[in-house]
Short mmCIF file of C-alpha atoms in Angstrom, two decimals:
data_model
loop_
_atom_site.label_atom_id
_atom_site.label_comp_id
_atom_site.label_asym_id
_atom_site.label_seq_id
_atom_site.Cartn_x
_atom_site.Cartn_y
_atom_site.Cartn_z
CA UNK A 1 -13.94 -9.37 -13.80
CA UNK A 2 -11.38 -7.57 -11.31
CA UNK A 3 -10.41 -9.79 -8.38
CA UNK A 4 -8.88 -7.42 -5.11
CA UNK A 5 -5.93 -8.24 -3.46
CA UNK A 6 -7.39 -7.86 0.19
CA UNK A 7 -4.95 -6.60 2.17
CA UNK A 8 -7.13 -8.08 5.68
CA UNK A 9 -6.44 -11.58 4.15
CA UNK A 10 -2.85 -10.49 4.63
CA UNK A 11 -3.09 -8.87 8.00
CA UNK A 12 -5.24 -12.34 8.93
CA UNK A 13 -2.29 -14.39 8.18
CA UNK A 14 0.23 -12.04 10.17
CA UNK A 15 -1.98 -12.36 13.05
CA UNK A 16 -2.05 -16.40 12.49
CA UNK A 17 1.89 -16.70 11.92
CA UNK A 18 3.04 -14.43 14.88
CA UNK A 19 0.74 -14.62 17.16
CA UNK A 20 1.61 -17.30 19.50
CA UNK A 21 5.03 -15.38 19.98
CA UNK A 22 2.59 -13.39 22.66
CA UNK A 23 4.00 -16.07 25.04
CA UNK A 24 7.31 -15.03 24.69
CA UNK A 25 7.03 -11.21 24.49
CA UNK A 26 4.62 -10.45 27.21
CA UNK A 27 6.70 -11.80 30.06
CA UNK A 28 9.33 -9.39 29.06
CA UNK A 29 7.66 -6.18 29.33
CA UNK A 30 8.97 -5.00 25.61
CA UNK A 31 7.61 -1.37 24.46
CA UNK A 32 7.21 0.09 21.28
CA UNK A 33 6.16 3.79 20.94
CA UNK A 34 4.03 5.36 18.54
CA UNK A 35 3.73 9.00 18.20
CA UNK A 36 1.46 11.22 16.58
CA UNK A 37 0.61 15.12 15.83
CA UNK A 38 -2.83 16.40 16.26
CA UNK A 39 -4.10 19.67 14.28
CA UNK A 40 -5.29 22.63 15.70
CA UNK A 41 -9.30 23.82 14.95
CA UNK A 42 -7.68 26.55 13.17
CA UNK A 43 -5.43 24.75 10.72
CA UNK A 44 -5.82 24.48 6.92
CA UNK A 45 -8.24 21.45 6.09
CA UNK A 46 -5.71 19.57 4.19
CA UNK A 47 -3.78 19.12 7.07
CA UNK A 48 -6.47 18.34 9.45
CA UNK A 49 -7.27 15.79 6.76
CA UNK A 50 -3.46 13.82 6.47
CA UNK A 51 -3.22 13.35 10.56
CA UNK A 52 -6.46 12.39 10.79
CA UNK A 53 -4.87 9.85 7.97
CA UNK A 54 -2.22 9.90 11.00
CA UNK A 55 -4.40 9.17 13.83
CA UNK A 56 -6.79 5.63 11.83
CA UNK A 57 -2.50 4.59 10.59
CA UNK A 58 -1.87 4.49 14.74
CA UNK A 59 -4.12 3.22 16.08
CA UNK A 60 -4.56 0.49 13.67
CA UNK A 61 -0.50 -0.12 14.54
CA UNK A 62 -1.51 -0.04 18.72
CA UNK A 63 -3.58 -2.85 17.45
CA UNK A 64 -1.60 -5.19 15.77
CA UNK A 65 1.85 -4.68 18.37
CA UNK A 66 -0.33 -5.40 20.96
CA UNK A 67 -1.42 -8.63 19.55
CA UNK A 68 1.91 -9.90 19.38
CA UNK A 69 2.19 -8.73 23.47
CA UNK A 70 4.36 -5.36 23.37
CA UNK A 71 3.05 -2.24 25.64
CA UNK A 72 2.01 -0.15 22.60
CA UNK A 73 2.42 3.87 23.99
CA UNK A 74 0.76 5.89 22.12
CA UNK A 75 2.13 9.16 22.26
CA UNK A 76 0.00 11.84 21.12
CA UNK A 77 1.29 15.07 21.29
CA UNK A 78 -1.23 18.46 21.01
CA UNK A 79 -1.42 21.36 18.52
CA UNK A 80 1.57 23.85 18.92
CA UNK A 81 3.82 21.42 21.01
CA UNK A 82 7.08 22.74 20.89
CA UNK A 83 10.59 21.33 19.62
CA UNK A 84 11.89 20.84 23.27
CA UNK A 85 8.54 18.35 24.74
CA UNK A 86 8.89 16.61 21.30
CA UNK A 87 12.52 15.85 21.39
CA UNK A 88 12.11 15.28 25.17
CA UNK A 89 9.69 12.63 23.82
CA UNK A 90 11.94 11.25 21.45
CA UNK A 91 15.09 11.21 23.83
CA UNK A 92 12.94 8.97 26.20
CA UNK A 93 11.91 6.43 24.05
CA UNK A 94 15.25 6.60 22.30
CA UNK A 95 17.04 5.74 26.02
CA UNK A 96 14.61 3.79 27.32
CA UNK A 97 16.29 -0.06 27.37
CA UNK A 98 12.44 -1.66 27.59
CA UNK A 99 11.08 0.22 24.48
CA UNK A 100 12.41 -1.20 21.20
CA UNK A 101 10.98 0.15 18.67
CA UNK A 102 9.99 4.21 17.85
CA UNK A 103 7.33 5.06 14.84
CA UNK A 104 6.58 8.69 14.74
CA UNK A 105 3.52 9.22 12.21
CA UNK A 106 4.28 11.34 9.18
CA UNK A 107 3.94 14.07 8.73
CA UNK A 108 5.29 15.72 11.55
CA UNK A 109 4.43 19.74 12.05
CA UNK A 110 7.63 21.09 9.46
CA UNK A 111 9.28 22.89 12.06
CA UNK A 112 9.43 19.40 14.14
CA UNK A 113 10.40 17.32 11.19
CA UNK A 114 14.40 17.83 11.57
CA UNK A 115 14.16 16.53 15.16
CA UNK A 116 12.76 13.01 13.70
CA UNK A 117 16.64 12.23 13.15
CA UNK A 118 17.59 12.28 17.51
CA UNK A 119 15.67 8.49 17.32
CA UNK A 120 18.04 6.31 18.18
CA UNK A 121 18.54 4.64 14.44
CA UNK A 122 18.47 1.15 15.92
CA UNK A 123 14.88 1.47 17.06
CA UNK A 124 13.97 3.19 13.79
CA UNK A 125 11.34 0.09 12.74
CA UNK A 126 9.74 2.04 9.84
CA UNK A 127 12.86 3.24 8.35
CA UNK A 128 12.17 7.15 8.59
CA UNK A 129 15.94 7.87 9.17
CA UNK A 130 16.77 6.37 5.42
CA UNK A 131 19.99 5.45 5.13
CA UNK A 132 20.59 5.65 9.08
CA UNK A 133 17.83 2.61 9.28
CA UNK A 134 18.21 -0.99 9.72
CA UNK A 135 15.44 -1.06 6.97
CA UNK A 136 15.75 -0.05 3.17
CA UNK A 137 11.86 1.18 3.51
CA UNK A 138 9.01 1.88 5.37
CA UNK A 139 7.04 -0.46 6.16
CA UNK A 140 4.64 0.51 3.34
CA UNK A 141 7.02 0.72 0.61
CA UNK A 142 8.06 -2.93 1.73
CA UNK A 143 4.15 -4.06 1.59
CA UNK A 144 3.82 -2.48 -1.86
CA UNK A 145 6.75 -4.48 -3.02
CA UNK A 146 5.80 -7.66 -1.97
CA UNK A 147 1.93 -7.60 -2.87
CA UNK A 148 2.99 -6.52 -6.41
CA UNK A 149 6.32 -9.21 -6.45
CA UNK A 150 4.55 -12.51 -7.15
CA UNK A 151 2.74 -10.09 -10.24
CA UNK A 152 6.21 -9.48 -11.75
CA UNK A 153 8.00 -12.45 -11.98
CA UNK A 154 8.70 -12.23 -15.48
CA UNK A 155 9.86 -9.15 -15.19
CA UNK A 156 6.73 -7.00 -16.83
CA UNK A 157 6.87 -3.09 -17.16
CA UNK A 158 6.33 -1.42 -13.83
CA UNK A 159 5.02 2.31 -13.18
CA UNK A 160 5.07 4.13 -9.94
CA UNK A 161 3.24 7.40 -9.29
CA UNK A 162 4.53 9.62 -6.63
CA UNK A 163 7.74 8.12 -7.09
CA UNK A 164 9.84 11.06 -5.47
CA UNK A 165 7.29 10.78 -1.94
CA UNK A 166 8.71 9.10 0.87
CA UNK A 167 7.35 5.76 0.29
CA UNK A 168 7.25 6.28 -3.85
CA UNK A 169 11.08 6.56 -3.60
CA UNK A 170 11.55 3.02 -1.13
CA UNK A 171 8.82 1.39 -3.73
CA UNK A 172 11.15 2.66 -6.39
CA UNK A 173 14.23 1.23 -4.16
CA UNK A 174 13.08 -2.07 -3.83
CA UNK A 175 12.38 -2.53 -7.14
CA UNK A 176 15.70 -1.85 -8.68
CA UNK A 177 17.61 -3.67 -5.87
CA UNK A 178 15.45 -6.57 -7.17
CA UNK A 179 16.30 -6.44 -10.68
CA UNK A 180 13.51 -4.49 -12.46
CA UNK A 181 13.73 -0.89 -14.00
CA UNK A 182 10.41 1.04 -12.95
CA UNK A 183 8.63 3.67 -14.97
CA UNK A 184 8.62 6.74 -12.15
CA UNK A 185 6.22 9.50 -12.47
CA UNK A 186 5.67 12.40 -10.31
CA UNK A 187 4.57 15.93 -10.00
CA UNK A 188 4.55 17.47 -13.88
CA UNK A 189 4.22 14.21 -15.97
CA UNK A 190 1.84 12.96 -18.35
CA UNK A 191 0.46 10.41 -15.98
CA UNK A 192 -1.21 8.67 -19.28
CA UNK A 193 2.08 6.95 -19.51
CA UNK A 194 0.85 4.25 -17.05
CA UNK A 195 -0.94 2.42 -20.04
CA UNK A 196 2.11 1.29 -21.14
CA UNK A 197 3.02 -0.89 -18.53
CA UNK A 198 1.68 -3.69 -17.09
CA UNK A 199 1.76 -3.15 -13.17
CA UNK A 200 0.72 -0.03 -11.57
CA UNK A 201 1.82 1.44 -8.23
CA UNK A 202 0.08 4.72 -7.04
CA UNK A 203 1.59 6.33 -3.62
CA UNK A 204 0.50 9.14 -4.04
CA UNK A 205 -2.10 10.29 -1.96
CA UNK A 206 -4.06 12.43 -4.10
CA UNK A 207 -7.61 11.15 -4.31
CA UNK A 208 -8.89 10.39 -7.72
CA UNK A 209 -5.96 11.23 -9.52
CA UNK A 210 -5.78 8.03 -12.10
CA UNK A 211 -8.84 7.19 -13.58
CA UNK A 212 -10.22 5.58 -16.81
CA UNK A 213 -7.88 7.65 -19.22
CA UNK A 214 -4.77 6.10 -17.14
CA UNK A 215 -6.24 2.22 -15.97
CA UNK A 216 -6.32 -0.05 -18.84
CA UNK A 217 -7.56 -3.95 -18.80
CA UNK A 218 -4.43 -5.40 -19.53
CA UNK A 219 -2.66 -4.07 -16.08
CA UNK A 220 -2.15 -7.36 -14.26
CA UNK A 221 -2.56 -5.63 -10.79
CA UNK A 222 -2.85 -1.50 -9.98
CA UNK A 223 -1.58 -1.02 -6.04
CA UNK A 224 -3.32 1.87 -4.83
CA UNK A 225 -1.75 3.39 -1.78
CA UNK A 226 -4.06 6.21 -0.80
CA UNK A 227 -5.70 6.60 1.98
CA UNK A 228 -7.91 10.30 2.16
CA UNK A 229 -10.88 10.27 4.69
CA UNK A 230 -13.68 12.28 3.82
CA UNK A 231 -16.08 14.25 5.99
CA UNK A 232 -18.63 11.92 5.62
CA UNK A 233 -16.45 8.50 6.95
CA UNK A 234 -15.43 7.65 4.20
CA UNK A 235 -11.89 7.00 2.27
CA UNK A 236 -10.77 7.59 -0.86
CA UNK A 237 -7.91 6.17 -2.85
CA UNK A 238 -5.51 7.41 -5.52
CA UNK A 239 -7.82 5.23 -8.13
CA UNK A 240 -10.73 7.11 -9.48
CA UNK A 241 -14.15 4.31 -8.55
CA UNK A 242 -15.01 4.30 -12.25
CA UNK A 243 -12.10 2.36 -13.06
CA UNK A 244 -12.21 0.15 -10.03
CA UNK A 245 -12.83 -2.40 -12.24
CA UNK A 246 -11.14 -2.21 -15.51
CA UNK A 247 -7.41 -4.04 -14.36
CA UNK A 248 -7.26 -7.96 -13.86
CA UNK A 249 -6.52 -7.27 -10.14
CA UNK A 250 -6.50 -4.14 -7.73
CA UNK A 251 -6.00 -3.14 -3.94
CA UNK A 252 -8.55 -1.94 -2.98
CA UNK A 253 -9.55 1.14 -0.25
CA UNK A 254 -9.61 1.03 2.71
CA UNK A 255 -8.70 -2.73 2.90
CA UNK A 256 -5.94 -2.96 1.04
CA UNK A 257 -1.93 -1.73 1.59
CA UNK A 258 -3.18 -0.05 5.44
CA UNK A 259 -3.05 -3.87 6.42
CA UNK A 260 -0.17 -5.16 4.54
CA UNK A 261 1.90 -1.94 6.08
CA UNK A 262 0.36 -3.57 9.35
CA UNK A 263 1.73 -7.15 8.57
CA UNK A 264 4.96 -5.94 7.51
CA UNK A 265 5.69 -4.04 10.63
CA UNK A 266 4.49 -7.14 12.82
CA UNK A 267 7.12 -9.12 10.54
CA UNK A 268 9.46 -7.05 11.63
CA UNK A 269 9.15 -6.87 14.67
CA UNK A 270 8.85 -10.43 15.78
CA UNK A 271 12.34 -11.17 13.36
CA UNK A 272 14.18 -8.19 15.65
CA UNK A 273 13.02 -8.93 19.08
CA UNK A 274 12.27 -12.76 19.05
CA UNK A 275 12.65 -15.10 15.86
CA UNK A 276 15.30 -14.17 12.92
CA UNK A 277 13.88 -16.97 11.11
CA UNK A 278 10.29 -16.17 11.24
CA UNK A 279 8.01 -17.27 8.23
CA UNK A 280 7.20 -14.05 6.18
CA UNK A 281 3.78 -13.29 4.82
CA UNK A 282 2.90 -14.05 1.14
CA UNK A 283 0.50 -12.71 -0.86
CA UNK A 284 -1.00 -15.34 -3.49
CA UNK A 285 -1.57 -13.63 -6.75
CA UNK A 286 -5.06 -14.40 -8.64
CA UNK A 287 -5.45 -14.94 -12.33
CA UNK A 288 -3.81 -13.05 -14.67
CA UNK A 289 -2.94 -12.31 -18.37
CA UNK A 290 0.23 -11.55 -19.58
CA UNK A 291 0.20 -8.76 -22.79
CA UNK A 292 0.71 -12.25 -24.97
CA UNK A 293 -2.05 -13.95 -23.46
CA UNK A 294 -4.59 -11.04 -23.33
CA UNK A 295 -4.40 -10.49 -26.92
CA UNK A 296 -4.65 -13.84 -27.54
CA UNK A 297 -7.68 -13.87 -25.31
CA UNK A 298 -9.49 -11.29 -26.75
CA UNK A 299 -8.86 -12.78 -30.38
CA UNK A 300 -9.86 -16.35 -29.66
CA UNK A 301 -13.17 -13.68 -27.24
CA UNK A 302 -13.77 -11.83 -30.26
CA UNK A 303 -14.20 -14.69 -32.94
CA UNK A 304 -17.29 -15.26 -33.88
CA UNK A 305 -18.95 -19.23 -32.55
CA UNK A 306 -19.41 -21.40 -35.06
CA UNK A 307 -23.32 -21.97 -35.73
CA UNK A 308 -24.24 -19.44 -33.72
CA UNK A 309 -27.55 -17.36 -34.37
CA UNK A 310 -27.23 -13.77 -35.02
CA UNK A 311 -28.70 -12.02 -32.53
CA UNK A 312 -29.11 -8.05 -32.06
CA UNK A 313 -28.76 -8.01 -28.44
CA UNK A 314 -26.23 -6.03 -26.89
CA UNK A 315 -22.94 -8.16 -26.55
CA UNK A 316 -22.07 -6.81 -23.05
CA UNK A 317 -25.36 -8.64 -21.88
CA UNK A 318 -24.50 -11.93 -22.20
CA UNK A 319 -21.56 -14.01 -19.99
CA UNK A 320 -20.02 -15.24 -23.60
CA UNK A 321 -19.67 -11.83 -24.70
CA UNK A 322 -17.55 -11.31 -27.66
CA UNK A 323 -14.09 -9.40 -26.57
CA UNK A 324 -14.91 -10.14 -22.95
CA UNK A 325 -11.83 -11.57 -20.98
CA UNK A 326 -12.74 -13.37 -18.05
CA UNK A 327 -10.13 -14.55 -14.90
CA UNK A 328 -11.82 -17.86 -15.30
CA UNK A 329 -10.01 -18.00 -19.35
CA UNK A 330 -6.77 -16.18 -17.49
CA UNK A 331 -6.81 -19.49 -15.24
CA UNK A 332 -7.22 -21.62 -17.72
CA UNK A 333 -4.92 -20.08 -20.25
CA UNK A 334 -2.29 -20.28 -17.61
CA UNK A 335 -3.32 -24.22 -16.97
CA UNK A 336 -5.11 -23.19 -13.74
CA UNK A 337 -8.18 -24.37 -14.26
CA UNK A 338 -11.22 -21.96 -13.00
CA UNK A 339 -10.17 -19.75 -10.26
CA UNK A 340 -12.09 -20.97 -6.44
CA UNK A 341 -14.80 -18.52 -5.81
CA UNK A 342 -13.90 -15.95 -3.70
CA UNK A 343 -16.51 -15.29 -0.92
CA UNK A 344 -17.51 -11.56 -0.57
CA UNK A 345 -15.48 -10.09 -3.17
CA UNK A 346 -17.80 -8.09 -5.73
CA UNK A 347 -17.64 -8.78 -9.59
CA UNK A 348 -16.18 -5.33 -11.44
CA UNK A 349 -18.04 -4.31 -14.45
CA UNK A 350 -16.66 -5.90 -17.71
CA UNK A 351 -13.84 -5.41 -19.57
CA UNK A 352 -13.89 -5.34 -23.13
CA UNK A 353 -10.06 -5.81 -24.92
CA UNK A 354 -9.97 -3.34 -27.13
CA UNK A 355 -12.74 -0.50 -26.54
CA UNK A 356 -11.64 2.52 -26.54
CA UNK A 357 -10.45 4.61 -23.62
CA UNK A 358 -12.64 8.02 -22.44
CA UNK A 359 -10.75 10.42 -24.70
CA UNK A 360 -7.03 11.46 -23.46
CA UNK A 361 -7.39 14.62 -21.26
CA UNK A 362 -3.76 15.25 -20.30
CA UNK A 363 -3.12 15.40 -16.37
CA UNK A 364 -0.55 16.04 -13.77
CA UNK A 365 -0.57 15.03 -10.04
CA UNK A 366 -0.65 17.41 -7.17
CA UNK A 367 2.60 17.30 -5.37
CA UNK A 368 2.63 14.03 -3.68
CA UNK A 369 2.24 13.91 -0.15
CA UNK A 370 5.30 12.81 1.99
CA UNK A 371 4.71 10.70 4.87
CA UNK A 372 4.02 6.94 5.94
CA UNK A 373 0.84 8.15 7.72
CA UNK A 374 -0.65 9.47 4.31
CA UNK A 375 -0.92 6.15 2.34
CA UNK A 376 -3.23 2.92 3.02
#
């Protein structure tokens, strides 16, 4: 059974830990500005597609900097605007003593892009400015890290997909400045190398691109990043839904990193403008096997119960199934106990150690998309 790492459990927390700085914030009259493009009719449905991405990312940050009692602006700026409104925009914000922090939603129309860098680097919150930044990575990147962190403290095998995008390469930052050595794929590699390690971390925006041939049942947790909204309302992820449910644990879509990014942001926040000491957000992993334990698993699964009557039903029918790993025997192999139940979050199909995978059909990712505003 695959458990999801909700990424509104995390966002509910934020709100609980930082919320009663409101009290403080409010009286001040503290800004933070959030600007975004919008398409034209005309443009090319991709792109209508990432800033509507652009637009949910927004106003879902309006939301949660507003809880904590800043002026949110959102800035939206119309199809065509030219480079002198939008760095007349960004020269405001970037002089403007009450507003503290600046977030302008990726991606920015190409020709607009180079301006990014007039932000005044101190009010740079989500890092966009790299190296110029007080942060080592977006806000995303950072949420990715710490979701798949308490996963990885034995130091497992890692992969990232879309490791050269904006957020792949702070994902891909973090990691290394915290002692591990990630597997990095990107455009033109044989993405079936991500069944060799035991964490997965997808950023790249492509719906669909990793799917049974790539998610395996001994992944301890896959982090899907991607965030595509369909014409019909709904969103798709970087994780095909047929394998959903094959890993012990998954993010899932929406639900999943879009509130984490959230959280991370509010963290940030409240530690620059009002406590330097404020509590950080944790994510509490569920159940899970190491490659040691799952085999041993689906041996001690697999044997045969003493005195046990033959029967030709199909295995995969019955909750004892032979080869069928279970989080409750990853709790109890780890001397958890049974994992509590974990109200509204659906049981993935089973997962049998050892069947075989949908035959290999070699496949390469689009180019990733660049951008905070692409990834969820």
């Amino acid at each position: 059974m695959t458990e999801l790492v909700s990424g509104r459990d995390v966002l509910r927390q934020a709100r609980e830990l930082y919320g009663h700085y409101q009290e403080i914030v409010q009286p001040r009259e503290q800004k933070v500005a959030i600007i975004r493009f919008t398409p034209a009719p005309t443009d090319p449905a991709d792109w209508q597609i990432r800033l509507e991405a652009s637009r949910v990312s927004a106003e879902q940050k309006v939301k949660a900097f507003e809880h904590l009692g800043f002026q949110a602006d959102h800035v939206i700026l119309p199809p065509g605007v030219g480079r002198a409104e939008f760095a007349a925009v960004l020269d405001h914000y970037s002089q403007d003593a009450a507003t503290r922090s600046i977030i302008v939603q990726f991606p920015p129309p190409p020709e607009l892009a180079p301006l990014v860098a007039r932000m005044d680097p101190a009010k740079d919150i989500d890092a966009l400015l790299k190296d110029r930044s007080p942060y080592a990575a977006c806000a995303t990147a950072e949420g990715i890290y710490r979701v798949a962190e308490p996963f990885a403290q034995d130091k497992p095998s890692i992969a990232v997909v879309g490791s050269n995008g904006f957020v792949g390469q702070g994902v891909v930052g973090l990691l290394r400045e915290n002692g591990h050595d990630p597997m990095t794929l990107d455009y033109g590699d044989d993405l079936r190398q991500v069944r060799d390690a035991d964490i997965v971390i997808s950023v790249t925006g492509n719906p669909g691109i990793l799917g049974p041939d790539h998610i395996q049942p001994h992944h301890r947790v896959v982090i899907d990043s991607g965030f595509v909204p369909q014409a019909d309302g709904s969103v798709r992820g970087d994780i095909r839904p047929e394998a959903a449910g094959i890993p012990q644990n998954i993010t899932p879509v929406p639900g999943g990193i879009g509130p984490v990014e959230m959280a991370t942001l509010m963290e940030r926040v409240v530690r620059q403008e009002v406590d330097p000491n404020v509590t950080p957000w944790k994510v509490t992993p569920g159940p899970f096997l190491d490659r040691t334990e799952f085999a041993a698993a689906a041996t001690a699964a697999s044997a045969p119960t003493a005195n046990a009557p033959a029967s030709n039903a199909p295995a995969a029918t019955s909750p004892t199934a032979p080869g069928q790993v279970s989080v409750a025997t990853a709790a109890r192999l780890r001397g958890g106990g049974a994992p509590p139940a974990v109200p509204g979050v659906p049981a993935g199909p089973p997962r049998i150690p050892g069947q075989q995978p949908a035959p290999a059909r070699p496949q390469q990712p689009q180019q990733p998309q660049q951008g905070n505003g692409q990834t969820r």
